[in-house]
Short mmCIF file of C-alpha atoms and ligand atoms in Angstrom, two decimals:
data_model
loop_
_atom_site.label_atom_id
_atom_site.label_comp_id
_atom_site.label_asym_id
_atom_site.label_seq_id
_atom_site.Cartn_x
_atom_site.Cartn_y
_atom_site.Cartn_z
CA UNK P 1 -13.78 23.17 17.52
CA UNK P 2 -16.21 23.94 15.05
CA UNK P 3 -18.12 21.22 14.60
CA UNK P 4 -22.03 21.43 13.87
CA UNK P 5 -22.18 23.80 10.57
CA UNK P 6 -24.66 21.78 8.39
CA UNK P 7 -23.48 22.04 4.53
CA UNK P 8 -26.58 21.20 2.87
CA UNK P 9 -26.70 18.66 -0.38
CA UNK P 10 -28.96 18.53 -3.44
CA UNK P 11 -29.91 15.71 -5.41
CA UNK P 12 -28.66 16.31 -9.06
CA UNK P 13 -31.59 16.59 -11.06
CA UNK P 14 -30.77 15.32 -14.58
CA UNK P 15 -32.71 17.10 -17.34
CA UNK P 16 -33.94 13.58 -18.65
CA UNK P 17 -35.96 13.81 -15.58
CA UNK P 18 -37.97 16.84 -15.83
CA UNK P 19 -41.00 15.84 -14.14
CA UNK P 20 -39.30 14.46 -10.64
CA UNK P 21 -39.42 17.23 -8.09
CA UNK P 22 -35.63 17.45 -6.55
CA UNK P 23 -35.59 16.46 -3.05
CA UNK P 24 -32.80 17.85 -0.74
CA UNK P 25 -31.02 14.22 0.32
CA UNK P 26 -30.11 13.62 4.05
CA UNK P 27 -27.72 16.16 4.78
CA UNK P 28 -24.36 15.11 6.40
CA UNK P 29 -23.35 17.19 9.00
CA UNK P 30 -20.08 17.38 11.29
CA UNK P 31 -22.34 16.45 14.24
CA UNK P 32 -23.00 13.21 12.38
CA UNK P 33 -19.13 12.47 11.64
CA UNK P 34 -18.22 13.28 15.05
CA UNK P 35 -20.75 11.09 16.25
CA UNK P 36 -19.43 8.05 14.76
CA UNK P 37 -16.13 8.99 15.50
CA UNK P 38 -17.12 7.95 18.84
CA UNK P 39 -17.64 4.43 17.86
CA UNK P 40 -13.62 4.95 16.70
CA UNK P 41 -11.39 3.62 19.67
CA UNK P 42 -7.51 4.18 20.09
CA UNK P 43 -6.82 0.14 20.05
CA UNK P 44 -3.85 1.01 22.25
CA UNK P 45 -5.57 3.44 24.85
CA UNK P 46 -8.77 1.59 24.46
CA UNK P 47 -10.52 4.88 24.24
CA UNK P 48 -12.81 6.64 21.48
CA UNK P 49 -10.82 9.20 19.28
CA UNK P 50 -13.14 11.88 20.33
CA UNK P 51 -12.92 11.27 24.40
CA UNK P 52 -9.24 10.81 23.88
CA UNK P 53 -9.52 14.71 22.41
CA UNK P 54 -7.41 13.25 19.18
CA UNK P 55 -10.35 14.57 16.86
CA UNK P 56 -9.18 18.05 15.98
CA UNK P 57 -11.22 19.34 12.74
CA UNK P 58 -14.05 17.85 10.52
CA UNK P 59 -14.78 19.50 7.43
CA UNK P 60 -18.02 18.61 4.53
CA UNK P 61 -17.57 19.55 0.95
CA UNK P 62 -20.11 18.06 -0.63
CA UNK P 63 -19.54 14.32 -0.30
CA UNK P 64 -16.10 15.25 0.75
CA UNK P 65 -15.24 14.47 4.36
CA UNK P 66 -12.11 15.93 5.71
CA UNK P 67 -10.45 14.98 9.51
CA UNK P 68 -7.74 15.93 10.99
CA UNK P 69 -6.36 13.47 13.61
CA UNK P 70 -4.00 14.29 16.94
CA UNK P 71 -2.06 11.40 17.35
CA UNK P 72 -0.62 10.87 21.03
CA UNK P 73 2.70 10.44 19.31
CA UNK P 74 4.10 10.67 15.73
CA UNK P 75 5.87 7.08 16.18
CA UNK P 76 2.27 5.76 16.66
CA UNK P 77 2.56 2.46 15.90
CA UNK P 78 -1.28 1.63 14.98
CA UNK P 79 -1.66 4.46 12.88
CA UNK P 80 -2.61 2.08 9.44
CA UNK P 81 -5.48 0.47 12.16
CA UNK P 82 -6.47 3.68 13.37
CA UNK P 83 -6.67 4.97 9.47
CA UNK P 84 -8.55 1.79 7.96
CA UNK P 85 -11.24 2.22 11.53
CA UNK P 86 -12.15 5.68 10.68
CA UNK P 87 -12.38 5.04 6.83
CA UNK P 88 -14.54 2.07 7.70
CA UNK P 89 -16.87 3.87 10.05
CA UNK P 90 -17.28 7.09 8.64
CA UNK P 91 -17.63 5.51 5.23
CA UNK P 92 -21.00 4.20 6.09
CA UNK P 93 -22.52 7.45 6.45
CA UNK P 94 -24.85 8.01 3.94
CA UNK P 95 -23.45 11.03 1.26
CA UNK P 96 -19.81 9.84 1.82
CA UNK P 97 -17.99 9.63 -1.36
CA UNK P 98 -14.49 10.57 -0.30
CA UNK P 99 -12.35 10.35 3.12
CA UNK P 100 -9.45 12.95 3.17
CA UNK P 101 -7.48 11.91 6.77
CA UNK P 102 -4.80 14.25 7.75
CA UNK P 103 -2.66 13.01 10.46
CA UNK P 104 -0.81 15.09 12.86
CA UNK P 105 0.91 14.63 16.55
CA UNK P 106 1.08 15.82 20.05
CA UNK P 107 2.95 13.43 22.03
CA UNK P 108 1.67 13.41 25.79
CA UNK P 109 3.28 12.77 28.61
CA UNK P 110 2.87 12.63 32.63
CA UNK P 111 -0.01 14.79 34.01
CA UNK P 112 3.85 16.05 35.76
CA UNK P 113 5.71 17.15 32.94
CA UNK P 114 9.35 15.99 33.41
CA UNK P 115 11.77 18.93 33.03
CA UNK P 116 10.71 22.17 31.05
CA UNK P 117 9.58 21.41 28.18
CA UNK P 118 10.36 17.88 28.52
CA UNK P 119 7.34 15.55 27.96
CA UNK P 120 9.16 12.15 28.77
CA UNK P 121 11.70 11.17 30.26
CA UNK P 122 12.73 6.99 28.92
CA UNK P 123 15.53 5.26 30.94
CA UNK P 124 17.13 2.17 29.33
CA UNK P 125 18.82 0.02 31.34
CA UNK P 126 19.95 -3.37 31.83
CA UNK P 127 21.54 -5.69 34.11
CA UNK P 128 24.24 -6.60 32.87
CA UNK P 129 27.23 -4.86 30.81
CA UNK P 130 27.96 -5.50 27.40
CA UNK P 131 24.35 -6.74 26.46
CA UNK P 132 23.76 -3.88 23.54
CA UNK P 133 22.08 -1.33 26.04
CA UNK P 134 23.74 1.68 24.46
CA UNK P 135 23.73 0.34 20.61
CA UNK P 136 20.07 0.06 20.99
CA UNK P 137 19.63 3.86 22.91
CA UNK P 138 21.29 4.97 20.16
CA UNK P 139 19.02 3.30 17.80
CA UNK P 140 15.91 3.86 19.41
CA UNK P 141 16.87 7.77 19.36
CA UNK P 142 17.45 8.29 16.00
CA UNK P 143 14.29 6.36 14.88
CA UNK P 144 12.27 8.52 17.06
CA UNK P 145 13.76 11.56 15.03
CA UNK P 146 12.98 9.52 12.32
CA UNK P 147 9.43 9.29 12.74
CA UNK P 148 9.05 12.83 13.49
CA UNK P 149 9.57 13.52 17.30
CA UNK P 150 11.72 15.97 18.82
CA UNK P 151 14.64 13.74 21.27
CA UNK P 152 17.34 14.30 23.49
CA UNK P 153 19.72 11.59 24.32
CA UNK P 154 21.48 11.65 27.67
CA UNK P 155 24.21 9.44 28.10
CA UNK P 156 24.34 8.60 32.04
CA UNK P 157 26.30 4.98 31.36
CA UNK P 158 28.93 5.89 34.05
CA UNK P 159 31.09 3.08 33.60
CA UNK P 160 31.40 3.26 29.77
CA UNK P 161 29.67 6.30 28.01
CA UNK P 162 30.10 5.59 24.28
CA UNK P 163 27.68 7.58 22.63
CA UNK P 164 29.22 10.48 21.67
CA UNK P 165 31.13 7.62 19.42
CA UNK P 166 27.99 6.16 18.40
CA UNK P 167 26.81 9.58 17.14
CA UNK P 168 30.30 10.47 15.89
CA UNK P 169 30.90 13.38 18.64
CA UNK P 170 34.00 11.77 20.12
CA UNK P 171 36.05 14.69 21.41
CA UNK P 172 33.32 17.64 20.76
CA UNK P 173 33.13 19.84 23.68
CA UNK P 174 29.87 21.31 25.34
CA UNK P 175 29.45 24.90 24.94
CA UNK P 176 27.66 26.71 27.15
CA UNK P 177 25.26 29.83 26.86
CA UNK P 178 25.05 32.94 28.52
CA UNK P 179 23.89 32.27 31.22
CA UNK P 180 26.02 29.23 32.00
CA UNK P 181 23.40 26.64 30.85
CA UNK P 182 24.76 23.41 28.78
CA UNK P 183 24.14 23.58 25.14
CA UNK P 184 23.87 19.66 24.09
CA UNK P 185 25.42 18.76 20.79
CA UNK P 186 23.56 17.31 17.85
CA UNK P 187 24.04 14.67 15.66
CA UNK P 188 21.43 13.16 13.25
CA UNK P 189 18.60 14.88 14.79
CA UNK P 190 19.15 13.93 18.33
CA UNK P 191 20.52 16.69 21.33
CA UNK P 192 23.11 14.84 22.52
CA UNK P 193 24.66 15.37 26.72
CA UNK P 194 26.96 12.35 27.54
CA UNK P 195 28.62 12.05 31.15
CA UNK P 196 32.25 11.40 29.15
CA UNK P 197 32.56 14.88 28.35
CA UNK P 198 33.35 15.35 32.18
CA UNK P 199 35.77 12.49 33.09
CA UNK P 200 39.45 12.32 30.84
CA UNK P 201 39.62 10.10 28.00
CA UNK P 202 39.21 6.59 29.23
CA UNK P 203 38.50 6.62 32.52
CA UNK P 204 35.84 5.47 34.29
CA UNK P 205 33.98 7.57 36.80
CA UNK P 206 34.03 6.29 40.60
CA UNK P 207 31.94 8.76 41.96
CA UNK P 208 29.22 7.88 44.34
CA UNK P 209 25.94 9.07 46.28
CA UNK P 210 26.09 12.55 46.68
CA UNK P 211 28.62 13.97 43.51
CA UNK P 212 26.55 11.75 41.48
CA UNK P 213 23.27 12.88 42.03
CA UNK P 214 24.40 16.39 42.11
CA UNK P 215 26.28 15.84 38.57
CA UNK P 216 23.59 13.59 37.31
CA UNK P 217 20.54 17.07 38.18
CA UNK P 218 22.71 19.94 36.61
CA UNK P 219 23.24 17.31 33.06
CA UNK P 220 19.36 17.09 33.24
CA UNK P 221 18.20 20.40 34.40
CA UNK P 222 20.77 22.84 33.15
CA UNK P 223 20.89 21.85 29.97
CA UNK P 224 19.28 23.95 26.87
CA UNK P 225 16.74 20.52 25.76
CA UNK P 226 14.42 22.75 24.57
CA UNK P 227 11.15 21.39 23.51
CA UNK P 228 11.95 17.51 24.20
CA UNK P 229 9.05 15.08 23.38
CA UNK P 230 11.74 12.18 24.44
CA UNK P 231 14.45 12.24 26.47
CA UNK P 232 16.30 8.97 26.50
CA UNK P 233 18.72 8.72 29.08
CA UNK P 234 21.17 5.46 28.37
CA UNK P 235 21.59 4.09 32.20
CA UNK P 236 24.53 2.14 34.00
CA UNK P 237 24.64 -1.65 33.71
CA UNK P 238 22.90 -3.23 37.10
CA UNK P 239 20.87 -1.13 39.50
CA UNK P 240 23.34 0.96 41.56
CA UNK P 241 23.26 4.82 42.43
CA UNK P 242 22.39 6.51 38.86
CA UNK P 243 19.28 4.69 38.61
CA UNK P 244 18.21 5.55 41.83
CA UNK P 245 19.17 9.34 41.45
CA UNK P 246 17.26 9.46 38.30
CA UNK P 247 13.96 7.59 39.68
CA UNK P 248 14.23 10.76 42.21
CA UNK P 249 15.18 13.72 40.05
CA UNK P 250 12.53 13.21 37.44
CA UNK P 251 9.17 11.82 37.42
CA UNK P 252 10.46 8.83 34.51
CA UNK P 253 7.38 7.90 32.30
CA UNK P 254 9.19 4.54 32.19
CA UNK P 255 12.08 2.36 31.49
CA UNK P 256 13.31 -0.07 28.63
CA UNK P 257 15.20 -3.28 30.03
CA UNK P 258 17.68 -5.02 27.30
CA UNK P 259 18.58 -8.43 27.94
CA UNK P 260 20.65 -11.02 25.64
CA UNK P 261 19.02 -14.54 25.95
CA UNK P 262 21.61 -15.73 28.08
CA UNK P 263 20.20 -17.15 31.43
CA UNK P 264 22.87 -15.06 33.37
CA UNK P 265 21.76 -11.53 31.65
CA UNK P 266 17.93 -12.59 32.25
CA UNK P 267 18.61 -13.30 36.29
CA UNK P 268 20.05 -10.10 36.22
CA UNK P 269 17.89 -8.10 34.14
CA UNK P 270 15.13 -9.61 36.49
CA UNK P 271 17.02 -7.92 39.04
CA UNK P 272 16.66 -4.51 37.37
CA UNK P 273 12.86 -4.64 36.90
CA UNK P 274 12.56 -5.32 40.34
CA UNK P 275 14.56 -2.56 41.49
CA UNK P 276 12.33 -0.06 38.75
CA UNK P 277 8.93 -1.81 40.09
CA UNK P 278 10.21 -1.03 43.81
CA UNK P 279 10.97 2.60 42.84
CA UNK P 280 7.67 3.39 40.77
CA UNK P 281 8.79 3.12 37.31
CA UNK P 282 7.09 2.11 35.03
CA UNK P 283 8.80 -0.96 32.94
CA UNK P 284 7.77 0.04 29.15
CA UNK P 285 8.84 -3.71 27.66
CA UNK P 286 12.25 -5.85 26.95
CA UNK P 287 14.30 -5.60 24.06
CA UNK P 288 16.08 -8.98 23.29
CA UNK P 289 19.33 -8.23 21.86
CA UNK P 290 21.89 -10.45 20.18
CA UNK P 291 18.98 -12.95 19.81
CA UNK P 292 20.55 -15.20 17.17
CA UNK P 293 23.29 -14.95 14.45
CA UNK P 294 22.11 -15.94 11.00
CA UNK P 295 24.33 -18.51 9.04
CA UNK P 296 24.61 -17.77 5.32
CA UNK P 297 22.92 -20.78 4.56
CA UNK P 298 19.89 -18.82 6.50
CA UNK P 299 19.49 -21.13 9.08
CA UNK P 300 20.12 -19.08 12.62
CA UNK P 301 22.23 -19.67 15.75
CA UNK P 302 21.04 -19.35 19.00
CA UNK P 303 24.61 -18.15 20.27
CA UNK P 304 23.03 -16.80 23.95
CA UNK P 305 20.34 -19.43 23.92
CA UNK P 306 16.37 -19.09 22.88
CA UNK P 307 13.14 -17.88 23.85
CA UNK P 308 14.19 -16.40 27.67
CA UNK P 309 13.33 -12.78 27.20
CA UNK P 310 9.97 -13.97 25.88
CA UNK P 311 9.08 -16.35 28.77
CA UNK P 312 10.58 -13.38 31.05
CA UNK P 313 7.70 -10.89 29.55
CA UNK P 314 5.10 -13.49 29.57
CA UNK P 315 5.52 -14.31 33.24
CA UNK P 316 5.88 -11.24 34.21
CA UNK P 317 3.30 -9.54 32.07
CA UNK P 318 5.32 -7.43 30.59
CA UNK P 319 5.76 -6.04 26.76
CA UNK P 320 8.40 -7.76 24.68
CA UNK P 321 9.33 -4.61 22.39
CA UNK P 322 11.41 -6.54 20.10
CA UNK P 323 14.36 -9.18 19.21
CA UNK P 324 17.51 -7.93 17.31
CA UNK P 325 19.95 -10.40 16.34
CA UNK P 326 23.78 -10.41 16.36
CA UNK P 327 24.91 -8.35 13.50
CA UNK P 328 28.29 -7.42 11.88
CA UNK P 329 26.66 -4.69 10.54
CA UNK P 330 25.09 -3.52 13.71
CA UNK P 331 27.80 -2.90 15.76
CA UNK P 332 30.53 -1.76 13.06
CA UNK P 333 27.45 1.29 12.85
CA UNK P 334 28.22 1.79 16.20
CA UNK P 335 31.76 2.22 15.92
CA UNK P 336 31.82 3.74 12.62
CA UNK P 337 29.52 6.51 14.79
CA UNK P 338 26.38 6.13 12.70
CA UNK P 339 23.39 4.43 14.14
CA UNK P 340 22.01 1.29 11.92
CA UNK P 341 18.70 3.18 11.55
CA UNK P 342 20.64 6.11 9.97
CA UNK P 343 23.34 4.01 8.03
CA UNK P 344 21.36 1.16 6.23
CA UNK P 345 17.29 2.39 6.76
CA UNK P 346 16.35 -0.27 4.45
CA UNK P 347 18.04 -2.95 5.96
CA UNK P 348 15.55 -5.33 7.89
CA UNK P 349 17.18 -4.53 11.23
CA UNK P 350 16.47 -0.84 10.77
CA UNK P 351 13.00 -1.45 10.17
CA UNK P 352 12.97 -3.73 12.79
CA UNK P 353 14.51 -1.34 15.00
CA UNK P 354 12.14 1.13 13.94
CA UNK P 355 9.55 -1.01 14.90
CA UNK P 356 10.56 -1.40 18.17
CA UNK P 357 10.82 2.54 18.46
CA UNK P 358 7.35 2.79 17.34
CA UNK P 359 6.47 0.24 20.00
CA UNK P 360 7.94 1.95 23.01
CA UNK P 361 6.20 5.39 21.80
CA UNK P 362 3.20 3.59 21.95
CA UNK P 363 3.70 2.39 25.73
CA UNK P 364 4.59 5.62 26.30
CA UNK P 365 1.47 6.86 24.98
CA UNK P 366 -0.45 4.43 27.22
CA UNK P 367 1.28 5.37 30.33
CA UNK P 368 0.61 9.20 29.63
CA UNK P 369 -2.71 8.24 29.36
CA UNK P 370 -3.22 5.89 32.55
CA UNK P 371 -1.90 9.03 34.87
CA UNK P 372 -4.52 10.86 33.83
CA UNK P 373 -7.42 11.14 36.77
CA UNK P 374 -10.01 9.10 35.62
CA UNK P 375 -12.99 11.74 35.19
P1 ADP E 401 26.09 -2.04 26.71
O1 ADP E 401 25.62 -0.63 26.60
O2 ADP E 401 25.01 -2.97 27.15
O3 ADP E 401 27.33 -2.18 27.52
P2 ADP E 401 26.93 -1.79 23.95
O4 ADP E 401 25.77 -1.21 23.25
O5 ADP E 401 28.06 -0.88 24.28
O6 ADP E 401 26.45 -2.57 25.26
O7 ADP E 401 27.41 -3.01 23.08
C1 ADP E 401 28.54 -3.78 23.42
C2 ADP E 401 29.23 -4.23 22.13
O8 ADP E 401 28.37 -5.11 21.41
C3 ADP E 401 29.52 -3.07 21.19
O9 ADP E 401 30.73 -3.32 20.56
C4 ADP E 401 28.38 -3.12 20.18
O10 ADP E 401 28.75 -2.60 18.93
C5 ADP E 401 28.11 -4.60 20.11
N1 ADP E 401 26.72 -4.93 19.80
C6 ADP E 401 25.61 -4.53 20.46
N2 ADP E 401 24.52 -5.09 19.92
C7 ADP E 401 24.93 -5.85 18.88
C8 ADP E 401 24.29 -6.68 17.90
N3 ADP E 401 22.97 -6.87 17.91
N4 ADP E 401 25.07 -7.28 16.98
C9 ADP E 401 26.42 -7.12 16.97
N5 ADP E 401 27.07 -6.36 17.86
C10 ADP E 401 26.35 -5.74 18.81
#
């Protein structure tokens, strides 16, 4: 990086004041700006920008300060803090007049990277069926597109893939390339592989142990993903054979547990972070679902009952990524094949759902960063 040329200043001498001898002013340097960089942490990663390598160019033009920034992701979700920090700090350097940030990304993932050119690999699961697992996959892939990052989706939900009609595929077949490699299909952004496109129309798959694993390895390693930064693989209900193939096939850089408030969903999805914990994956947060229906009178239902996901995060210190609430509009997107985010982006859910997005890409980012060795 070339940091350390000294651009030199000059005090403007104004020709009222021909008698004052012009004195060069303290010059700013890029030394200087890096410096106090350093006083600049990540408030997610709890590291300076400069140790955390984000700091990629510094530039003086006169009072003109230019930086370019490396985020760890481009769904950062502290990005405005990060902004208003640097502003702040570098802005008290004497000769400042103007701070020109450009922002740019590099997500990061495990020191191991996942598949070829696969950076992260996100499970979400659940416990129980029917709780909004794959509505909110869907979701949470086409806001990451959304904010910039390259995804794949992978639908592994055995017992009732439905996102090839939640991204309007419904009845596409996979191509393959020369060399007999699976070429996903694409819709809105996202490279789409769902496990319905090898079982007929309607059925469920019984499959077990061994075809399972061996299915569930060629969907993840022979297909064409490309250059992935996420790969979100929508899991089974529960905590049966897929998730344990997965946990062994790929290092996971975590999972995403959706619950409903309902007491019987919580006990199970309880169960499911308990089985990830016991098989070294890293649980990323809960997403409540279904959280409460709004009356029009604006007052809101608890239909599922109130407040469990959040006591479930706080007592087990874990990240509560979000609440959605029961929506017509929500899932007629997913039947109409269009995810909310995609559909209605203004709508409060959408942005709420993009929030949630951000969120997880900022766990992400954190776990990335704690399997680092410590040097
Ligand atoms: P799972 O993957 O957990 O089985 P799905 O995502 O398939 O659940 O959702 C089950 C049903 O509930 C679908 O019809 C979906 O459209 C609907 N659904 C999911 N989340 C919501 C929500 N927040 N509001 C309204 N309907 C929802």
């Amino acid at each position: 990086m070339p940091f350390g040329r000294t651009v030199g200043k000059m005090v403007s001498c104004q020709a009222l004041w021909p008698l004052l001898v012009c004195l060069p002013m303290a010059q700013l340097t890029e030394a200087e700006v890096l410096e106090v960089l350093k006083t600049v942490n990540d408030p997610e990663l709890h590291q300076d920008l400069v140790g955390l390598g984000m700091v990629d160019q510094i530039s003086i033009d006169g009072g003109r300060v230019g930086i370019s920034i490396v985020l760890t992701t481009p769904a950062c979700p502290l990005r405005g803090k990060i902004e208003a920090d640097i502003r702040s700090a570098v802005g008290r350097l004497e000769g400042v007049k103007v701070i020109e940030l450009n922002f740019g990304a590099q997500v990061r993932g495990p020191k191991q990277e996942a598949l070829p050119g696969v950076r992260n690999v996100v499970a979400v699961g659940s416990g129980k069926g029917g709780v909004g697992k794959s509505t909110l996959a869907a979701n949470l892939a086409a806001s990451l597109v959304l904010e910039g990052a390259a995804v794949g989706l992978l639908d592994a939900d055995i017992y009732g893939p439905s996102q090839a009609r939640m991204f309007a595929l419904e009845g596409k077949r996979l191509m393959a390339d020369d060399e007999k490699n699976i070429i996903p299909l694409r819709s809105y952004g996202v490279k789409l592989i769902t496990i319905a496109n090898l079982v007929e129309d309607g059925q469920a798959l019984t499959w077990r142990g061994p075809i399972l694993h061996g299915t569930l390895s060629q969907l993840l390693t022979q297909t064409v993903w490309g250059e992935l930064d996420y790969l979100i693989v929508d899991l089974p209900p529960g905590t049966g054979d897929v998730q344990l193939s997965l946990s062994q096939l790929v290092p996971l850089s975590g999972a995403v547990l959706v619950t409903t408030p309902q007491d019987v969903a919580l006990l199970d999805v309880k169960r499911a972070y308990t089985m990830f914990r016991k098989t070294h994956v890293p649980v990323l947060g809960i997403i409540e679902n279904m959280s409460y229906y709004q009356l029009p009178d604006g007052t809101k239902d608890f239909v599922f009952g109130e407040g469990g996901a959040a006591e479930l995060a706080e007592r087990e210190g874990l990240e509560l990524l979000g609440r959605i609430p029961l929506t017509k509009e929500l899932r007629a997107s997913g039947d109409d094949g269009k995810p909310l985010v995609v559909a209605s982006p203004d709508s409060r859910d959408a942005q709420d759902l993009r929030k949630i997005a951000r969120s997880l890409a900022g766990q992400v980012s954190i776990q990335a960063h704690m399997s680092l060795p410590v040097l």
